[in-house]
C-alpha cells in the first residue's frame, strides 16, 4: 500500500519526453504499466508499452447518457478525465477463479492452484479513482475477513496520479471532498503544466518507492512558483465543476427511504446495471459453478454482480427487491448513506461515471437534490 | 494468507429423512477428527460439488462440536443435490458465520421461542443449550406452527420436550389432516394465549418473514419490548463474510451483522417493504 502522506517527499519538474522514461523505469522494475489508451472511441485503461501509447491532444465531452472523445488540437496528454473503466477491473477482476475441485468416487478434494500476483503500475490515476481504491481497501479487509487476492494486488500496485485540470460536466468530486487534486496515497503525482507556450510536468513524490523509480527520470527541482501550480489548477477545476452532491446526503436518504421520488426514478431506470459496472467502488459479486464435461472437475468463479438484477436478492420463493424503485433505492442509498454505516466512508467518490454511462441519463446528484428540495417544501 | 472463500471438505456421516422435503446431514471433517465449535444461531456455507453453495443454519448441539448437523429443506438446485448425498460423500463447508441467539443473556429470564416450519432448525441449538443448563432459565415455551401435521419437524423431539414437565411445547398447524385433533391456526395465536410473563421474557423468533412480522406484533401486544425480541433473518448470500453484497438490509450485512438481530436494531428497516 502506498504511503498516506500529504507532504511530498520532493517536487520536481520534468519535460513531457520524460513520461517515456518514467514508463520505462516502471517496466524495467518489473511493473506491468496500465494507463489511458484510446480504444473504440473511449479512453480506457490498457497495458502501456511506452509513452507513444498515450493519447495526446484529446478531450472528452460528458453529459448524462453522453460520452464523446474528440481531438482538441493541443499537444497535451491529460485533458480528458475519467472514461468507462475504473482501476477496480485490475485490483478486483470482473471474473476470477476462486477454487477448483476434483471428484474421486463419492469424495472430492481441492486442487491446489497458485495464482501469480501481478505487479501493476497504474499510470494516470485521477483523485476520485484513488479515493475509490481507498474505499475498496476497506471493503476487502473488513476486520474479520480479508480477500487475499485483492490485498496482495493492491499492496504490489504502484500508483501514478494525474491531477485533473478541468472537470467533465458530470464530475462532482469537489463536493465529495475527493478531488480534483490528490493529496496523498500515491507514489508519484503528475500535474501537467501547459500554458503560454510552456509544456512541462510537475512531479510530486509521495513514497520511498516513488522516490526510487523517479531517480531514473531526469528533472529539476521545482521552484516555489511551480509548487503552487497543482493547488491553483485544482481550485480552478473545482470552480468549473457544474454538478455537486447536496450536503448531509447520508442522513437525508436515511430519513427518506419511503419517498415518491423513488417511484419517479423507477419510471426512467432501465435496471440495466451500467451504473454499477462503471462505478469504481461497487463491489458486489456472484459465484458461478462450472464442471467439465465428464463432471470430474469443478470450478467456482467469482464474477461482478449488480443489485439491479432480479436474481440479486432471490431467496426461495422470490426476490426481495422485485420492483425497480427498490433496486434503484438500494443502489443509491448504499452509495450515499448505508455505506457510511458499513465502512465509515462514502461509497460515492463523485467521478460522475454513473451519470455519463446511464443510457437514460439518470443523475445521482439530481435525484438527491429532488429529495432534499421536497423536504424544503414540506 | 488463507482464502476465506475456499470450502473445506467434510464427510457425510449420517443422513436422516425428516419430512418429505426435509433432511438432516451429520458432517465431520474429511481430514480427520477435529472440533467445529459454533454458537446457536450461526450458519455455514455448504457446497455441493459442481452445483453451488448455500447458507444453512447449524441445527446440532453446541456441546457436541465433533459433528456438525444441518437440517435442510429442498428448495433449489443446491439443496436438491445435497439431498442426493449419502454416507461417505464429501460436502464443502465454510463457517461458522454470523451472530448467535443470546443464550447467556437469557439466563434468569423466561424464554419464548416462536417458530414456524423449518425455522425450528436454527433454534434447536438454542433449545439444546437451554436444556443443558435448564435451571438457569425461567419458564421456557416453544410455540411452533407447521403447515400440516405431516410437516411438523423434529416431531419426536418436540414430544420428548413436552413430556419433560419443565417446558411448554405448543404446536399448531395451518391445515388439519388425518386424525389431527390438535390446534389449527397461525402460530401467532399461541402467543396471545401463551403462559409466559411478558415483562420477564426474552423471545426468539425464526420463520418466514411475514410470520415473524405478526409474531413481533403479538409479542409487543403482550408487552414484550423490542429490545427483548430476537429474530433470525434470511437473505441471498454468496459469500457469508461481507464481500458479495447480496444480503444487505439497509446498512446491515445479514451474514455478519445477523442473521440473529435484536429487534429494536432492525425495527425501522423491517417496516420498509423491499428494502
XYZ file of C-alpha atoms in Angstrom:
653
model
C 0.000 0.000 0.000
C 1.204 3.466 -0.787
C 2.261 5.897 1.881
C -0.517 8.144 3.053
C 1.335 11.416 3.216
C 0.103 14.797 2.177
C 3.624 16.216 2.241
C 5.540 15.294 -0.880
C 8.977 13.743 -0.431
C 10.162 16.063 -3.153
C 8.751 18.095 -6.004
C 10.322 18.186 -9.430
C 9.687 19.435 -12.926
C 10.162 17.174 -15.954
C 9.793 17.580 -19.708
C 6.941 15.703 -21.448
C 9.520 13.477 -23.133
C 10.418 12.140 -19.670
C 6.996 10.450 -19.351
C 8.566 7.767 -21.525
C 11.495 7.436 -19.114
C 9.051 7.047 -16.263
C 7.117 4.293 -18.049
C 10.420 2.564 -18.963
C 11.673 2.812 -15.385
C 8.482 1.158 -14.143
C 8.663 -1.579 -16.771
C 12.344 -2.221 -16.032
C 11.438 -2.599 -12.369
C 9.035 -5.395 -13.330
C 5.762 -3.482 -13.247
C 3.052 -4.039 -15.817
C 2.137 -0.449 -16.626
C -1.590 0.151 -17.104
C -2.667 3.529 -18.399
C -5.004 5.504 -20.630
C -5.385 4.435 -24.233
C -7.841 5.409 -26.903
C -9.911 2.398 -27.971
C -13.367 2.139 -29.541
C -13.933 5.860 -29.152
C -13.257 5.935 -25.421
C -10.325 6.476 -23.085
C -9.804 3.093 -21.450
C -7.191 1.551 -19.161
C -4.927 -0.879 -21.009
C -1.307 -2.062 -20.733
C 1.170 0.586 -21.942
C 4.460 -0.242 -23.609
C 5.686 3.302 -23.969
C 4.573 6.904 -23.836
C 3.657 6.565 -27.529
C 0.586 4.602 -26.401
C -0.763 7.628 -24.533
C -3.496 9.585 -26.287
C -2.195 13.105 -26.978
C -4.465 16.070 -27.612
C -7.810 14.551 -26.654
C -10.719 16.000 -24.790
C -13.839 14.258 -23.581
C -17.325 15.631 -23.597
C -19.580 14.073 -20.997
C -23.205 14.592 -20.009
C -25.994 12.390 -18.680
C -26.065 9.478 -21.144
C -23.369 11.020 -23.374
C -19.652 10.420 -23.837
C -17.567 11.678 -26.770
C -13.804 11.792 -27.169
C -12.547 14.436 -29.593
C -9.177 15.701 -30.770
C -8.628 19.177 -29.404
C -5.547 20.051 -31.432
C -3.384 20.567 -28.344
C -0.167 18.712 -27.529
C -1.310 17.899 -24.004
C -1.593 14.409 -22.528
C -4.287 14.541 -19.890
C -7.060 16.945 -20.915
C -9.704 14.194 -20.789
C -10.919 12.956 -17.407
C -12.395 9.561 -16.452
C -13.717 7.096 -19.038
C -15.807 3.947 -18.630
C -13.023 1.939 -16.989
C -12.028 2.312 -13.390
C -8.969 0.640 -11.892
C -11.074 -1.850 -9.980
C -11.046 -4.171 -13.006
C -7.356 -4.780 -12.263
C -7.457 -4.938 -8.467
C -10.827 -6.695 -8.316
C -11.114 -8.564 -11.638
C -14.594 -8.964 -13.161
C -14.149 -12.737 -13.407
C -11.878 -14.661 -11.132
C -11.360 -18.293 -10.190
C -11.984 -18.988 -6.502
C -11.123 -22.674 -6.347
C -11.061 -25.935 -8.253
C -12.063 -29.383 -7.031
C -11.616 -32.909 -8.369
C -14.105 -35.695 -7.756
C -12.926 -39.181 -6.772
C -15.893 -41.504 -6.396
C -18.060 -40.182 -3.555
C -15.456 -37.707 -2.434
C -13.794 -34.644 -3.837
C -10.698 -32.710 -2.925
C -9.354 -29.266 -3.618
C -6.846 -28.822 -6.402
C -4.023 -26.590 -5.243
C -3.656 -23.667 -7.614
C -1.119 -20.915 -7.265
C -2.222 -17.613 -8.701
C 0.510 -15.219 -9.744
C 0.067 -11.801 -8.189
C 0.567 -9.202 -10.923
C 2.612 -6.111 -10.132
C 0.668 -3.291 -11.690
C 1.733 0.315 -12.096
C -1.396 2.393 -12.564
C -0.451 5.364 -14.711
C -2.815 8.314 -14.751
C -4.993 7.668 -11.707
C -7.356 10.582 -11.036
C -8.019 11.701 -7.486
C -11.586 10.363 -7.456
C -10.341 6.945 -8.522
C -7.563 6.979 -5.946
C -10.219 7.586 -3.291
C -12.245 4.754 -4.799
C -9.281 2.405 -4.271
C -9.082 3.506 -0.648
C -12.819 2.834 -0.312
C -12.401 -0.685 -1.714
C -9.447 -1.266 0.635
C -11.974 -1.040 3.473
C -14.421 -3.335 1.699
C -11.940 -6.148 1.082
C -10.464 -6.093 4.565
C -13.427 -5.790 6.878
C -11.515 -6.535 10.078
C -12.813 -10.062 10.378
C -12.147 -11.307 6.842
C -9.831 -10.190 4.076
C -9.725 -11.025 0.379
C -6.121 -12.143 -0.023
C -6.025 -11.662 -3.811
C -7.192 -8.065 -3.611
C -4.879 -7.278 -0.714
C -1.814 -8.630 -2.491
C -2.571 -6.950 -5.831
C -3.226 -3.668 -4.074
C -0.095 -3.860 -1.957
C 2.030 -4.527 -5.033
C 0.460 -1.748 -7.115
C 2.400 1.416 -7.902
C 0.192 4.476 -8.295
C 0.982 7.409 -10.591
C -1.652 10.066 -10.089
C -2.584 12.724 -12.629
C -4.220 15.779 -11.116
C -7.268 16.968 -13.038
C -7.073 20.433 -14.593
C -10.608 20.512 -15.904
C -13.772 18.696 -14.890
C -16.202 16.922 -17.164
C -19.761 18.206 -16.906
C -20.657 15.071 -14.932
C -17.869 15.400 -12.344
C -18.715 16.314 -8.740
C -15.629 15.263 -6.779
C -15.198 18.704 -5.191
C -18.478 18.297 -3.287
C -17.479 14.766 -2.220
C -14.105 16.008 -0.956
C -12.278 13.511 -3.184
C -10.604 15.828 -5.697
C -9.741 17.262 -8.148
C -6.290 17.162 -6.570
C -4.814 14.098 -4.894
C -3.271 14.949 -1.542
C -1.743 11.597 -0.624
C -1.889 7.851 -1.057
C 0.140 7.844 -4.289
C 3.708 7.011 -5.230
C 4.033 9.808 -7.773
C 1.622 12.592 -8.731
C 1.815 14.454 -12.036
C 0.371 17.862 -12.801
C 0.508 18.899 -16.435
C 1.731 22.488 -16.761
C 0.725 23.711 -20.182
C 0.142 27.382 -20.796
C 1.689 30.242 -22.722
C 3.983 28.033 -24.722
C 5.178 26.133 -21.674
C 4.704 22.369 -21.506
C 6.121 20.525 -18.533
C 5.010 18.224 -15.735
C 5.256 18.874 -12.041
C 6.034 15.628 -10.201
C 5.259 15.183 -6.509
C 6.959 12.180 -4.929
C 4.675 10.520 -2.378
C 6.561 7.408 -1.230
C 10.031 5.933 -0.986
C 9.040 3.522 -3.750
C 8.148 6.554 -5.855
C 11.487 8.087 -4.995
C 13.373 5.031 -6.252
C 11.556 4.956 -9.573
C 11.801 8.708 -10.052
C 15.567 8.530 -9.580
C 15.687 7.065 -13.099
C 13.893 10.086 -14.594
C 15.658 13.361 -15.289
C 14.134 16.532 -13.985
C 14.933 19.613 -11.997
C 13.757 20.586 -8.508
C 10.567 22.606 -8.638
C 10.596 26.317 -7.862
C 8.170 27.744 -5.328
C 6.020 29.059 -8.163
C 5.945 25.573 -9.747
C 4.945 24.039 -6.441
C 1.812 26.127 -6.140
C 0.646 25.038 -9.594
C -1.334 21.903 -8.592
C -3.293 23.824 -5.961
C -4.069 26.722 -8.304
C -5.065 24.410 -11.131
C -7.202 22.235 -8.927
C -9.011 25.224 -7.435
C -9.788 26.335 -10.976
C -11.063 22.874 -11.886
C -13.170 22.716 -8.721
C -14.726 26.082 -9.536
C -15.588 24.915 -13.027
C -17.488 21.882 -11.712
C -21.143 22.069 -12.723
C -22.548 19.364 -10.517
C -22.462 18.880 -6.779
C -23.876 16.479 -4.221
C -26.272 18.030 -1.711
C -24.788 18.262 1.790
C -25.651 15.728 4.535
C -26.945 13.269 1.974
C -26.313 10.339 4.331
C -28.955 11.476 6.813
C -31.205 12.853 4.068
C -31.610 9.461 2.404
C -31.886 7.591 5.687
C -34.988 9.549 6.609
C -36.456 9.274 3.097
C -36.386 5.554 2.394
C -40.039 5.917 1.589
C -40.412 8.817 -0.841
C -42.371 9.405 -4.044
C -39.128 10.230 -5.870
C -38.209 6.523 -5.850
C -41.320 5.828 -7.945
C -40.408 8.723 -10.207
C -36.886 7.454 -10.908
C -38.280 3.936 -11.366
C -40.179 5.183 -14.421
C -36.864 6.141 -16.034
C -34.457 3.485 -14.742
C -33.998 0.502 -17.072
C -32.287 -1.604 -14.332
C -29.530 -2.206 -16.893
C -26.759 -2.246 -14.250
C -24.456 0.088 -16.241
C -24.019 2.375 -13.226
C -22.827 -0.462 -11.020
C -20.378 -1.728 -13.637
C -18.741 1.666 -14.248
C -18.781 2.633 -10.562
C -15.232 2.455 -9.169
C -16.417 1.325 -5.716
C -19.259 -1.134 -6.471
C -18.061 -4.490 -5.136
C -20.996 -6.907 -5.345
C -20.245 -10.312 -6.780
C -21.897 -13.605 -7.502
C -20.264 -17.015 -7.589
C -20.814 -19.339 -10.540
C -20.146 -23.052 -10.654
C -18.747 -24.967 -13.585
C -17.879 -28.589 -14.207
C -16.014 -30.181 -17.091
C -17.975 -32.407 -19.487
C -17.214 -35.571 -17.530
C -18.224 -33.969 -14.245
C -14.930 -34.933 -12.634
C -13.563 -31.441 -12.003
C -15.497 -28.457 -10.746
C -14.611 -24.819 -10.538
C -16.031 -21.865 -8.643
C -15.694 -18.428 -10.246
C -16.464 -15.071 -8.709
C -17.956 -12.506 -11.072
C -19.110 -8.923 -10.757
C -22.796 -8.749 -9.998
C -25.273 -5.909 -9.744
C -28.005 -5.066 -7.263
C -30.107 -4.044 -10.294
C -30.756 -7.631 -11.355
C -33.827 -9.529 -10.195
C -31.715 -12.537 -9.166
C -29.561 -10.482 -6.833
C -31.935 -10.631 -3.885
C -33.508 -14.008 -4.665
C -34.343 -16.262 -1.771
C -36.527 -19.349 -2.224
C -39.986 -18.138 -3.077
C -38.985 -14.901 -4.788
C -36.785 -11.834 -4.862
C -36.745 -9.320 -2.036
C -36.420 -6.349 -4.423
C -38.937 -7.096 -7.129
C -39.677 -3.530 -8.159
C -37.378 -1.098 -9.966
C -37.850 1.564 -7.294
C -36.475 -0.808 -4.657
C -33.421 -1.690 -6.719
C -32.548 1.908 -7.572
C -33.101 2.855 -3.926
C -30.794 0.050 -2.815
C -28.026 1.261 -5.112
C -28.298 4.959 -4.355
C -28.837 4.675 -0.615
C -25.980 2.194 -0.410
C -23.580 4.539 -2.206
C -24.520 7.662 -0.314
C -25.877 6.538 3.025
C -25.635 2.956 4.283
C -22.013 2.726 3.056
C -21.145 5.002 5.987
C -22.749 2.509 8.386
C -20.705 -0.295 6.863
C -17.320 1.271 6.152
C -17.346 4.686 7.799
C -16.847 6.392 4.438
C -18.968 7.423 1.449
C -19.394 4.803 -1.267
C -19.575 7.598 -3.840
C -16.424 9.461 -4.891
C -18.069 11.892 -7.303
C -16.462 10.544 -10.509
C -19.732 11.021 -12.393
C -19.445 7.774 -14.390
C -22.910 6.589 -13.337
C -24.372 9.769 -14.842
C -22.411 9.601 -18.102
C -22.965 5.892 -18.709
C -26.630 5.751 -17.725
C -28.430 5.155 -21.029
C -31.272 7.387 -19.908
C -29.078 9.950 -18.151
C -30.269 9.483 -14.564
C -28.202 11.841 -12.438
C -27.475 10.748 -8.863
C -26.860 14.379 -7.801
C -30.205 15.418 -9.273
C -32.066 12.554 -7.572
C -30.567 13.538 -4.216
C -31.411 17.193 -4.807
C -35.027 16.359 -5.687
C -35.447 14.567 -2.363
C -33.753 17.424 -0.494
C -35.953 20.025 -2.219
C -39.118 18.096 -1.382
C -38.180 18.344 2.277
C -37.826 22.109 1.981
C -41.383 22.390 0.739
C -42.862 20.182 3.459
C -2.989 -15.745 3.502
C -5.872 -18.253 3.634
C -8.723 -17.511 1.299
C -11.953 -17.432 3.319
C -13.850 -18.328 0.117
C -12.295 -21.802 -0.127
C -14.520 -24.558 1.303
C -13.127 -27.350 3.475
C -14.139 -30.909 2.571
C -16.371 -32.643 5.139
C -17.618 -36.232 5.120
C -21.310 -37.092 5.387
C -21.549 -39.401 8.419
C -25.278 -39.852 8.569
C -28.380 -38.897 6.594
C -31.826 -38.685 8.145
C -35.047 -38.077 6.292
C -37.070 -35.686 8.426
C -40.057 -34.814 6.202
C -40.984 -35.379 2.569
C -38.795 -32.433 1.503
C -36.514 -32.063 4.530
C -33.403 -33.994 5.542
C -30.594 -33.793 8.081
C -26.899 -34.340 7.385
C -24.312 -35.079 10.075
C -20.861 -33.935 8.913
C -17.308 -34.484 10.136
C -14.070 -33.028 8.735
C -12.722 -35.176 5.893
C -9.128 -34.665 7.012
C -9.571 -36.261 10.432
C -11.328 -35.596 13.696
C -11.377 -32.065 14.940
C -13.935 -29.975 16.769
C -16.031 -27.431 14.969
C -17.172 -25.015 17.694
C -20.175 -22.832 16.894
C -22.793 -20.722 18.635
C -26.549 -21.410 18.454
C -27.986 -19.411 15.534
C -24.842 -19.406 13.374
C -24.755 -20.830 9.864
C -22.359 -22.482 7.424
C -21.956 -22.104 3.680
C -22.440 -25.625 2.305
C -21.067 -26.505 -1.126
C -22.392 -29.314 -3.329
C -19.781 -30.401 -5.872
C -20.211 -28.582 -9.174
C -23.665 -27.251 -8.267
C -23.186 -24.395 -5.827
C -23.130 -23.097 -2.303
C -25.936 -22.097 0.058
C -26.131 -20.699 3.603
C -27.644 -23.265 6.006
C -28.105 -22.775 9.739
C -26.443 -25.214 12.084
C -29.079 -27.272 13.884
C -26.999 -29.560 16.085
C -25.933 -29.468 19.713
C -23.240 -26.868 20.510
C -21.953 -29.079 23.335
C -21.142 -31.811 20.777
C -18.947 -29.913 18.327
C -17.293 -33.031 16.867
C -20.199 -33.353 14.414
C -21.911 -30.561 12.503
C -25.604 -31.104 11.945
C -27.619 -29.352 9.227
C -31.310 -29.736 8.562
C -32.201 -28.577 5.067
C -35.338 -28.262 3.002
C -35.139 -28.872 -0.736
C -35.901 -25.549 -2.407
C -33.412 -25.305 -5.295
C -30.634 -26.951 -7.258
C -28.051 -26.963 -4.472
C -30.328 -28.317 -1.761
C -31.601 -30.937 -4.240
C -28.017 -32.057 -4.885
C -27.413 -32.149 -1.137
C -30.408 -34.424 -0.612
C -28.863 -36.905 -3.029
C -25.724 -37.225 -0.903
C -25.200 -40.423 1.056
C -22.887 -41.595 3.818
C -19.260 -41.181 2.757
C -19.923 -38.395 0.279
C -17.960 -35.165 0.507
C -19.550 -31.747 1.001
C -17.758 -28.379 1.212
C -18.103 -26.312 4.393
C -17.183 -22.718 5.225
C -18.086 -21.219 8.582
C -19.391 -20.880 11.157
C -20.625 -17.385 10.336
C -22.951 -14.790 11.804
C -24.429 -13.752 15.120
C -25.946 -16.017 17.746
C -29.082 -16.314 19.856
C -28.450 -14.514 23.198
C -28.309 -17.686 25.278
C -26.142 -16.115 28.014
C -28.371 -13.056 28.366
C -31.470 -15.225 28.572
C -30.345 -16.766 31.851
C -32.789 -15.875 34.600
C -35.456 -14.832 32.104
C -38.480 -16.634 30.720
C -37.798 -17.806 27.197
C -40.418 -17.745 24.453
C -39.449 -19.477 21.236
C -41.770 -18.721 18.342
C -41.110 -20.595 15.159
C -42.672 -21.948 12.033
C -41.806 -24.661 9.524
C -38.086 -25.275 9.112
C -37.452 -22.211 11.320
C -37.212 -24.692 14.189
C -33.870 -25.950 12.821
C -31.808 -22.767 13.547
C -33.409 -22.628 17.010
C -32.683 -26.223 18.004
C -29.088 -25.432 19.104
C -30.518 -22.747 21.423
C -33.025 -25.256 22.822
C -30.199 -27.764 23.409
C -28.196 -25.064 25.209
C -31.164 -24.250 27.445
C -31.746 -27.939 28.257
C -28.048 -28.356 29.050
C -28.439 -25.807 31.834
C -32.208 -25.854 32.348
C -32.316 -24.472 35.892
C -30.585 -21.254 34.797
C -33.683 -20.199 32.859
C -37.234 -19.349 33.913
C -40.295 -20.660 32.100
C -39.477 -21.961 28.661
C -42.139 -22.057 25.939
C -41.798 -23.375 22.427
C -44.601 -22.195 20.182
C -44.409 -23.994 16.863
C -46.505 -23.793 13.719
C -46.398 -26.148 10.740
C -48.395 -26.281 7.537
C -49.888 -29.708 8.228
C -49.335 -32.413 10.868
C -47.083 -34.181 8.329
C -44.836 -31.074 8.218
C -44.003 -30.995 11.926
C -40.195 -31.007 12.086
C -38.334 -32.901 14.839
C -41.697 -34.300 15.985
C -40.192 -36.919 18.286
C -38.050 -34.309 19.996
C -40.973 -31.912 20.395
C -42.929 -34.739 22.023
C -39.992 -35.542 24.265
C -39.537 -31.918 25.294
C -43.247 -31.624 26.006
C -43.024 -34.698 28.219
C -40.207 -33.242 30.322
C -42.626 -31.223 32.529
C -40.259 -28.236 32.640
C -41.168 -26.609 29.364
C -44.319 -25.805 27.464
C -44.488 -27.003 23.903
C -47.473 -25.817 21.934
C -47.974 -26.847 18.322
C -50.463 -25.601 15.764
C -50.991 -26.408 12.083
C -52.398 -24.341 9.243
C -54.408 -27.267 7.860
C -55.505 -30.315 9.803
C -55.154 -33.633 8.032
C -55.867 -37.228 9.020
C -56.550 -37.677 12.700
C -55.128 -34.340 13.847
C -57.121 -33.137 16.839
C -54.603 -30.522 17.912
C -54.689 -26.796 17.334
C -55.372 -25.316 13.921
C -54.405 -21.737 13.117
C -51.433 -19.435 12.878
C -48.625 -19.629 15.417
C -49.177 -16.028 16.497
C -52.418 -17.143 18.164
C -50.321 -19.244 20.542
C -48.541 -16.059 21.648
C -51.822 -14.471 22.679
C -52.548 -17.395 24.996
C -49.012 -18.405 25.925
C -48.255 -18.891 29.624
C -45.228 -16.608 29.972
C -44.614 -13.394 31.847
C -44.150 -10.720 29.166
C -42.005 -8.418 31.325
C -39.641 -11.250 32.267
C -39.441 -12.829 28.830
C -36.936 -12.891 26.034
C -38.403 -14.031 22.733
C -36.578 -15.798 19.896
C -38.334 -15.898 16.528
C -37.456 -17.731 13.352
C -39.719 -18.385 10.418
C -40.972 -16.812 7.207
C -40.654 -13.010 7.319
C -44.410 -12.444 7.298
C -44.824 -14.845 10.228
C -42.045 -13.046 12.135
C -43.750 -9.720 11.497
C -47.009 -10.902 13.059
C -45.183 -12.719 15.845
C -43.402 -9.487 16.790
C -46.727 -7.660 16.837
C -48.335 -10.312 19.020
C -45.386 -10.196 21.436
C -45.497 -6.398 21.533
C -49.244 -6.613 22.248
C -48.452 -8.871 25.204
C -45.968 -6.265 26.460
C -42.625 -7.748 25.362
C -40.352 -4.853 24.422
C -38.361 -4.734 21.158
C -35.025 -4.999 22.970
C -36.084 -8.416 24.311
C -37.175 -9.834 20.957
C -34.669 -11.544 18.629
C -35.317 -12.553 15.026
C -33.260 -14.553 12.524
C -33.289 -13.074 9.012
C -32.844 -14.805 5.696
C -31.315 -13.197 2.608
C -29.485 -14.274 -0.544
C -25.819 -14.923 0.298
C -22.918 -15.752 -1.985
C -20.067 -15.387 0.495
C -21.220 -15.243 4.135
C -18.375 -12.889 5.039
C -19.475 -9.413 3.923
C -17.922 -9.329 0.442
C -20.644 -10.232 -2.050
C -23.202 -7.593 -1.048
C -26.249 -9.782 -1.677
C -27.557 -9.975 1.881
C -27.683 -6.242 2.581
C -30.578 -4.952 4.636
C -30.034 -1.214 4.867
C -26.571 -0.811 6.372
C -26.524 -4.352 7.755
C -24.954 -7.372 6.144
C -27.273 -10.154 7.283
C -24.302 -12.561 7.087
C -22.114 -10.619 9.534
C -24.440 -8.291 11.455
C -27.046 -11.085 11.566
C -28.637 -13.476 10.921
C -29.811 -13.010 14.526
C -30.820 -9.412 15.228
C -32.178 -7.810 18.360
C -35.432 -6.452 17.037
C -35.001 -2.860 18.212
C -31.930 -2.585 15.947
C -33.964 -3.781 12.986
C -37.440 -2.346 13.578
C -37.038 0.644 11.203
C -35.778 -1.493 8.333
C -38.228 -4.315 8.970
C -41.096 -1.903 8.378
C -39.978 -0.887 4.866
C -41.000 -3.162 2.038
C -38.415 -4.445 -0.472
C -35.530 -2.767 1.408
